[in-house]
Amino acid sequence: LISHFQRMKTLHSHVSTSIFIFLITLLSPFSSLAIDTITPSQPLTITQTLVSKGEFFELGFFNPGNNNLYIGIWYKQIQQKTYVWVANRDTPITSSSGNLTIISNGNMVLVNQTGTIVWSTNQPTRAGNTVAQLLDNGNFVLRLENDEDPENYIWQSFDYPTDTLLPEMKLGWDRKSGITRILRSWKMNNVDPATGDYSLMITVRQFPEILLMKNETIIRRSGPWTGRRFSGVAEMKGMSRMQFDVQDNSDEVYYSFKLVDNAIYSRLVVNSSGVNQRLVWANTTKTWIVYWSFPGDCDHYGECGPSGICAAIPAPNCSCMTGFRPKN
């Protein structure tokens, strides 16, 4: 009886091992897939997220509190959920589930519970399998499976910003492709990511400068680019951990910035109140610190009229240029 029991135990061990090996073999293609990538055979569901290779950013479904579902990107290492990009900001999913997937024509689509497409990359694609990958700089790209050259990206989220400018993103426009990159505020901060009333853009008169708009009205401009900073933004002076770049050439016009220290998190945002802010993450207090904010005193466009001078000190702010007197 003991001998029979031992034989059965050995047989059971062999069977268990065989089943385990079979399962590993069966699951190995799935297990080997990168966690930062969507493929035609592996969509993203509401229970899953993508994480960039260095674990800087995460992408997935989220509900900001308005009972709708969105696809967004946030910082992986910051517990205070901070969304830096939203795909379907104006076409939310109103059901309880959805999928982000790559369809037969190579485009990436977001479908709701009934299979209706609510958002798409909608690009002409070339022959070959495409994949969607979340990169360490926060860029979400659609590319050919075996082509990682940034020049050949079919589509990228950096070309379609929401309310946030990240390092290496460009604010401006591409003269060749016609793509214009503008920051547009959320309709309501932290609650409704739909397109709000305020936007931040770069324009070129004689020199590049930044405009803050409310719908079609200019409410603030930075002053022209001096070669090192925008003349109206004194806070850009002496920022040794940040490098600024402005280009105006035959191919493109843009403003961007880079961080010298990768341990620092900083972003440029325009919020639903019409305030443009440079925010820096403080590890000690676990909060976003406002490094500078506009508009402030004298930063509203035309604050003192066409012939007025605005000075933050002394009050009142407005006075007349020499040779002029107050109209009212």
Tab-separated table of C-alpha atoms in Angstrom:
chain	number	residue	atom	x	y	z
A	1	LEU	CA	0.000	0.000	0.000
A	2	ILE	CA	2.857	2.377	0.912
A	3	SER	CA	4.670	1.520	-2.318
A	4	HIS	CA	1.483	2.197	-4.323
A	5	PHE	CA	1.006	5.528	-2.518
A	6	GLN	CA	4.606	6.551	-3.315
A	7	ARG	CA	4.128	5.656	-7.004
A	8	MET	CA	0.911	7.705	-7.120
A	9	LYS	CA	2.673	10.630	-5.428
A	10	THR	CA	5.523	10.500	-7.951
A	11	LEU	CA	3.041	10.300	-10.848
A	12	HIS	CA	1.108	13.279	-9.442
A	13	SER	CA	4.353	15.249	-9.185
A	14	HIS	CA	5.218	14.484	-12.833
A	15	VAL	CA	1.720	15.455	-13.995
A	16	SER	CA	1.812	18.724	-12.003
A	17	THR	CA	5.217	19.581	-13.450
A	18	SER	CA	4.002	18.819	-16.986
A	19	ILE	CA	0.914	21.020	-16.541
A	20	PHE	CA	3.078	23.841	-15.143
A	21	ILE	CA	5.496	23.656	-18.108
A	22	PHE	CA	2.550	23.569	-20.530
A	23	LEU	CA	1.045	26.693	-18.937
A	24	ILE	CA	4.377	28.547	-19.031
A	25	THR	CA	4.753	27.633	-22.709
A	26	LEU	CA	1.206	28.712	-23.430
A	27	LEU	CA	1.551	32.024	-21.598
A	28	SER	CA	5.107	32.904	-22.605
A	29	PRO	CA	4.125	35.083	-25.621
A	30	PHE	CA	1.900	37.201	-23.340
A	31	SER	CA	4.488	37.381	-20.562
A	32	SER	CA	7.199	38.568	-22.944
A	33	LEU	CA	5.171	41.562	-24.139
A	34	ALA	CA	6.482	44.917	-22.888
A	35	ILE	CA	4.296	46.613	-20.287
A	36	ASP	CA	4.715	49.933	-22.095
A	37	THR	CA	3.177	48.772	-25.384
A	38	ILE	CA	-0.204	48.024	-26.961
A	39	THR	CA	-0.222	45.610	-29.904
A	40	PRO	CA	-3.010	44.533	-32.297
A	41	SER	CA	-3.389	41.316	-30.296
A	42	GLN	CA	-3.180	42.945	-26.858
A	43	PRO	CA	-5.532	45.906	-26.257
A	44	LEU	CA	-5.691	47.951	-23.060
A	45	THR	CA	-8.741	47.407	-20.840
A	46	ILE	CA	-10.012	49.482	-17.906
A	47	THR	CA	-8.275	47.122	-15.449
A	48	GLN	CA	-4.839	47.589	-17.048
A	49	THR	CA	-2.268	50.364	-17.404
A	50	LEU	CA	0.864	50.959	-19.437
A	51	VAL	CA	4.028	51.987	-17.586
A	52	SER	CA	6.983	53.561	-19.390
A	53	LYS	CA	10.249	51.623	-19.353
A	54	GLY	CA	11.874	53.733	-16.632
A	55	GLU	CA	8.581	53.950	-14.694
A	56	PHE	CA	8.301	57.714	-15.109
A	57	PHE	CA	4.795	57.796	-16.570
A	58	GLU	CA	1.652	55.651	-16.532
A	59	LEU	CA	-1.265	55.504	-18.976
A	60	GLY	CA	-4.729	54.114	-18.440
A	61	PHE	CA	-8.414	54.764	-17.883
A	62	PHE	CA	-9.465	57.243	-15.200
A	63	ASN	CA	-12.594	58.886	-13.827
A	64	PRO	CA	-11.939	62.424	-12.484
A	65	GLY	CA	-15.208	62.436	-10.561
A	66	ASN	CA	-17.746	63.318	-13.258
A	67	ASN	CA	-18.830	59.685	-13.859
A	68	ASN	CA	-17.077	59.550	-17.238
A	69	LEU	CA	-14.096	57.491	-18.399
A	70	TYR	CA	-11.033	58.957	-20.090
A	71	ILE	CA	-7.674	57.700	-21.326
A	72	GLY	CA	-4.937	59.738	-19.688
A	73	ILE	CA	-1.257	59.903	-18.760
A	74	TRP	CA	-0.009	60.692	-15.258
A	75	TYR	CA	3.262	60.574	-13.286
A	76	LYS	CA	4.018	57.072	-12.049
A	77	GLN	CA	6.137	58.060	-9.042
A	78	ILE	CA	3.897	60.850	-7.717
A	79	GLN	CA	1.096	59.606	-5.458
A	80	GLN	CA	-0.948	62.759	-5.954
A	81	LYS	CA	-2.507	61.789	-9.305
A	82	THR	CA	-1.453	64.464	-11.790
A	83	TYR	CA	-2.810	64.113	-15.327
A	84	VAL	CA	-0.578	65.554	-18.034
A	85	TRP	CA	-2.502	64.412	-21.137
A	86	VAL	CA	-6.033	63.246	-21.970
A	87	ALA	CA	-6.913	61.513	-25.257
A	88	ASN	CA	-10.693	61.787	-25.382
A	89	ARG	CA	-11.170	64.975	-23.378
A	90	ASP	CA	-14.226	66.043	-25.401
A	91	THR	CA	-15.597	62.553	-26.135
A	92	PRO	CA	-15.714	60.706	-22.797
A	93	ILE	CA	-16.917	57.150	-22.355
A	94	THR	CA	-20.215	57.307	-20.480
A	95	SER	CA	-20.463	53.528	-19.935
A	96	SER	CA	-18.610	51.446	-17.360
A	97	SER	CA	-16.008	49.900	-19.660
A	98	GLY	CA	-13.958	50.398	-22.803
A	99	ASN	CA	-10.889	49.281	-24.727
A	100	LEU	CA	-7.928	51.046	-26.283
A	101	THR	CA	-6.876	48.905	-29.227
A	102	ILE	CA	-5.161	48.865	-32.621
A	103	ILE	CA	-7.466	47.993	-35.515
A	104	SER	CA	-6.771	46.442	-38.922
A	105	ASN	CA	-5.821	49.706	-40.662
A	106	GLY	CA	-3.050	50.265	-38.109
A	107	ASN	CA	-4.726	53.108	-36.197
A	108	MET	CA	-5.333	53.189	-32.468
A	109	VAL	CA	-8.959	53.571	-31.393
A	110	LEU	CA	-10.844	53.928	-28.124
A	111	VAL	CA	-14.143	52.056	-28.065
A	112	ASN	CA	-16.917	52.091	-25.480
A	113	GLN	CA	-18.930	49.223	-24.027
A	114	THR	CA	-20.964	48.771	-27.230
A	115	GLY	CA	-17.910	48.846	-29.505
A	116	THR	CA	-18.541	52.390	-30.775
A	117	ILE	CA	-15.373	54.357	-31.564
A	118	VAL	CA	-15.204	57.512	-29.411
A	119	TRP	CA	-11.612	58.532	-30.256
A	120	SER	CA	-9.022	57.590	-32.878
A	121	THR	CA	-5.513	58.533	-34.009
A	122	ASN	CA	-7.016	58.692	-37.531
A	123	GLN	CA	-3.757	58.724	-39.499
A	124	PRO	CA	-2.754	57.325	-42.898
A	125	THR	CA	-0.682	54.235	-42.108
A	126	ARG	CA	1.946	52.325	-44.043
A	127	ALA	CA	2.234	48.598	-44.610
A	128	GLY	CA	3.252	46.643	-41.535
A	129	ASN	CA	2.106	46.013	-37.980
A	130	THR	CA	1.812	49.027	-35.725
A	131	VAL	CA	2.228	49.297	-31.952
A	132	ALA	CA	1.496	52.076	-29.451
A	133	GLN	CA	4.191	52.768	-26.861
A	134	LEU	CA	4.405	55.001	-23.785
A	135	LEU	CA	7.865	56.585	-23.575
A	136	ASP	CA	9.809	57.790	-20.542
A	137	ASN	CA	9.356	61.456	-21.503
A	138	GLY	CA	5.565	61.049	-21.355
A	139	ASN	CA	5.083	60.862	-25.121
A	140	PHE	CA	2.603	58.217	-26.308
A	141	VAL	CA	3.481	57.180	-29.856
A	142	LEU	CA	2.026	55.065	-32.647
A	143	ARG	CA	4.778	53.522	-34.773
A	144	LEU	CA	5.658	50.557	-36.949
A	145	GLU	CA	6.555	47.516	-34.871
A	146	ASN	CA	10.217	47.430	-35.929
A	147	ASP	CA	10.843	51.150	-36.362
A	148	GLU	CA	11.672	53.229	-33.271
A	149	ASP	CA	12.990	56.258	-35.187
A	150	PRO	CA	11.134	59.364	-33.857
A	151	GLU	CA	11.188	60.849	-37.354
A	152	ASN	CA	8.966	57.989	-38.506
A	153	TYR	CA	6.293	58.101	-35.793
A	154	ILE	CA	2.859	57.785	-37.366
A	155	TRP	CA	1.234	59.725	-34.518
A	156	GLN	CA	2.335	61.087	-31.120
A	157	SER	CA	0.556	62.636	-28.163
A	158	PHE	CA	3.162	65.446	-28.009
A	159	ASP	CA	1.535	66.861	-31.159
A	160	TYR	CA	-1.849	67.060	-29.418
A	161	PRO	CA	-1.242	68.526	-25.928
A	162	THR	CA	-3.982	69.063	-23.366
A	163	ASP	CA	-3.294	71.700	-20.684
A	164	THR	CA	0.293	70.693	-19.868
A	165	LEU	CA	3.696	71.258	-21.472
A	166	LEU	CA	6.239	68.618	-20.404
A	167	PRO	CA	10.007	68.719	-20.951
A	168	GLU	CA	10.845	68.062	-24.639
A	169	MET	CA	7.301	68.965	-25.764
A	170	LYS	CA	6.967	71.822	-28.234
A	171	LEU	CA	4.557	74.737	-28.036
A	172	GLY	CA	4.145	76.112	-31.559
A	173	TRP	CA	3.545	74.802	-35.038
A	174	ASP	CA	5.166	72.679	-37.722
A	175	ARG	CA	5.243	74.523	-41.041
A	176	LYS	CA	5.630	71.275	-43.026
A	177	SER	CA	2.877	69.157	-41.474
A	178	GLY	CA	0.613	72.039	-40.487
A	179	ILE	CA	0.298	70.680	-36.920
A	180	THR	CA	-0.316	73.422	-34.335
A	181	ARG	CA	0.521	72.688	-30.695
A	182	ILE	CA	-1.500	74.756	-28.236
A	183	LEU	CA	-2.212	74.239	-24.516
A	184	ARG	CA	-5.934	74.401	-23.711
A	185	SER	CA	-7.228	74.483	-20.157
A	186	TRP	CA	-9.541	71.932	-18.575
A	187	LYS	CA	-13.135	73.119	-18.371
A	188	MET	CA	-12.945	72.621	-14.615
A	189	ASN	CA	-9.688	71.838	-12.803
A	190	ASN	CA	-9.403	68.219	-11.590
A	191	VAL	CA	-13.044	67.467	-12.453
A	192	ASP	CA	-13.776	68.013	-16.147
A	193	PRO	CA	-10.933	67.716	-18.718
A	194	ALA	CA	-13.124	68.980	-21.597
A	195	THR	CA	-11.653	71.905	-23.540
A	196	GLY	CA	-11.929	75.085	-21.460
A	197	ASP	CA	-11.921	78.802	-22.329
A	198	TYR	CA	-8.199	79.493	-21.986
A	199	SER	CA	-5.289	78.659	-24.254
A	200	LEU	CA	-1.532	79.237	-24.372
A	201	MET	CA	0.282	79.551	-27.692
A	202	ILE	CA	3.370	80.950	-29.345
A	203	THR	CA	3.111	83.647	-31.991
A	204	VAL	CA	5.607	85.524	-34.146
A	205	ARG	CA	5.307	89.225	-34.781
A	206	GLN	CA	8.858	90.481	-35.139
A	207	PHE	CA	10.140	87.973	-32.579
A	208	PRO	CA	8.484	84.903	-31.002
A	209	GLU	CA	6.397	85.536	-27.885
A	210	ILE	CA	3.817	83.668	-25.785
A	211	LEU	CA	0.126	84.615	-25.791
A	212	LEU	CA	-2.463	83.681	-23.181
A	213	MET	CA	-5.958	83.775	-24.695
A	214	LYS	CA	-9.513	83.630	-23.430
A	215	ASN	CA	-11.377	82.213	-26.404
A	216	GLU	CA	-10.298	84.676	-29.153
A	217	THR	CA	-9.204	87.528	-26.851
A	218	ILE	CA	-5.581	88.162	-25.813
A	219	ILE	CA	-5.394	88.576	-22.036
A	220	ARG	CA	-1.632	88.377	-21.652
A	221	ARG	CA	1.531	88.317	-23.708
A	222	SER	CA	5.029	87.498	-22.522
A	223	GLY	CA	7.099	89.993	-24.450
A	224	PRO	CA	9.542	88.930	-27.200
A	225	TRP	CA	12.178	86.203	-26.971
A	226	THR	CA	15.571	87.753	-26.173
A	227	GLY	CA	17.696	84.718	-26.959
A	228	ARG	CA	17.692	83.491	-23.351
A	229	ARG	CA	14.187	84.165	-22.064
A	230	PHE	CA	10.931	85.915	-22.846
A	231	SER	CA	11.432	89.551	-21.848
A	232	GLY	CA	8.282	89.687	-19.739
A	233	VAL	CA	9.115	86.593	-17.678
A	234	ALA	CA	11.869	87.594	-15.278
A	235	GLU	CA	11.557	84.261	-13.447
A	236	MET	CA	13.145	82.455	-16.425
A	237	LYS	CA	16.401	84.209	-15.548
A	238	GLY	CA	18.954	82.176	-13.596
A	239	MET	CA	17.149	78.801	-13.757
A	240	SER	CA	20.294	76.658	-13.900
A	241	ARG	CA	18.447	73.320	-13.809
A	242	MET	CA	16.317	74.165	-16.820
A	243	GLN	CA	17.235	74.906	-20.432
A	244	PHE	CA	14.899	76.851	-22.727
A	245	ASP	CA	14.777	76.659	-26.499
A	246	VAL	CA	12.919	78.824	-29.019
A	247	GLN	CA	13.196	78.219	-32.760
A	248	ASP	CA	11.782	80.150	-35.703
A	249	ASN	CA	12.923	78.697	-39.029
A	250	SER	CA	11.550	77.496	-42.353
A	251	ASP	CA	10.437	74.172	-40.834
A	252	GLU	CA	8.863	75.133	-37.517
A	253	VAL	CA	8.253	77.669	-34.767
A	254	TYR	CA	8.309	76.454	-31.171
A	255	TYR	CA	9.160	76.977	-27.511
A	256	SER	CA	10.307	74.045	-25.373
A	257	PHE	CA	12.324	73.325	-22.256
A	258	LYS	CA	14.550	70.573	-20.869
A	259	LEU	CA	15.476	69.602	-17.318
A	260	VAL	CA	19.165	69.166	-16.586
A	261	ASP	CA	18.355	67.013	-13.546
A	262	ASN	CA	16.022	64.058	-14.259
A	263	ALA	CA	15.163	63.838	-10.557
A	264	ILE	CA	13.178	67.071	-10.875
A	265	TYR	CA	9.581	67.184	-12.061
A	266	SER	CA	8.439	70.447	-13.638
A	267	ARG	CA	5.607	71.324	-16.007
A	268	LEU	CA	3.982	74.346	-17.585
A	269	VAL	CA	0.172	74.495	-17.353
A	270	VAL	CA	-2.748	76.753	-18.161
A	271	ASN	CA	-5.604	76.194	-15.703
A	272	SER	CA	-9.354	76.669	-15.951
A	273	SER	CA	-9.112	80.086	-14.239
A	274	GLY	CA	-6.891	81.415	-17.019
A	275	VAL	CA	-3.636	81.309	-15.054
A	276	ASN	CA	-0.402	80.145	-16.678
A	277	GLN	CA	1.902	78.494	-14.121
A	278	ARG	CA	5.320	76.898	-13.883
A	279	LEU	CA	4.959	74.083	-11.320
A	280	VAL	CA	7.767	72.156	-9.608
A	281	TRP	CA	7.262	69.024	-7.512
A	282	ALA	CA	8.592	69.303	-3.940
A	283	ASN	CA	9.556	65.885	-2.574
A	284	THR	CA	9.814	67.179	0.989
A	285	THR	CA	6.191	68.352	1.180
A	286	LYS	CA	4.806	66.039	-1.556
A	287	THR	CA	3.085	68.973	-3.278
A	288	TRP	CA	3.323	70.980	-6.494
A	289	ILE	CA	4.961	74.354	-5.826
A	290	VAL	CA	4.081	77.345	-8.013
A	291	TYR	CA	7.468	78.653	-9.202
A	292	TRP	CA	5.864	81.501	-11.123
A	293	SER	CA	2.362	82.460	-12.162
A	294	PHE	CA	0.825	84.756	-14.771
A	295	PRO	CA	-1.082	86.972	-15.111
A	296	GLY	CA	-0.179	88.975	-12.020
A	297	ASP	CA	-0.012	92.723	-11.493
A	298	CYS	CA	0.336	94.477	-14.868
A	299	ASP	CA	0.255	91.188	-16.789
A	300	HIS	CA	-3.293	91.591	-18.119
A	301	TYR	CA	-3.160	92.674	-21.740
A	302	GLY	CA	-3.929	96.396	-22.143
A	303	GLU	CA	-4.468	96.818	-18.397
A	304	CYS	CA	-3.903	100.582	-18.466
A	305	GLY	CA	-5.153	101.445	-21.932
A	306	PRO	CA	-3.282	102.246	-25.146
A	307	SER	CA	-1.177	105.073	-23.701
A	308	GLY	CA	-0.846	103.878	-20.127
A	309	ILE	CA	2.043	102.619	-18.015
A	310	CYS	CA	1.488	99.852	-15.481
A	311	ALA	CA	3.745	99.397	-12.461
A	312	ALA	CA	3.200	96.863	-9.686
A	313	ILE	CA	4.564	99.378	-7.157
A	314	PRO	CA	3.365	101.935	-6.107
A	315	ALA	CA	-0.417	101.730	-6.171
A	316	PRO	CA	-2.434	102.664	-8.136
A	317	ASN	CA	-0.852	100.572	-10.892
A	318	CYS	CA	-1.756	102.781	-13.850
A	319	SER	CA	-0.272	106.108	-14.878
A	320	CYS	CA	0.190	108.046	-18.124
A	321	MET	CA	3.161	108.330	-20.407
A	322	THR	CA	4.836	111.731	-20.557
A	323	GLY	CA	2.660	114.125	-22.535
A	324	PHE	CA	-0.591	112.312	-21.716
A	325	ARG	CA	-3.170	112.843	-18.962
A	326	PRO	CA	-5.877	110.539	-17.580
A	327	LYS	CA	-9.002	110.250	-19.725
A	328	ASN	CA	-11.008	109.183	-16.663
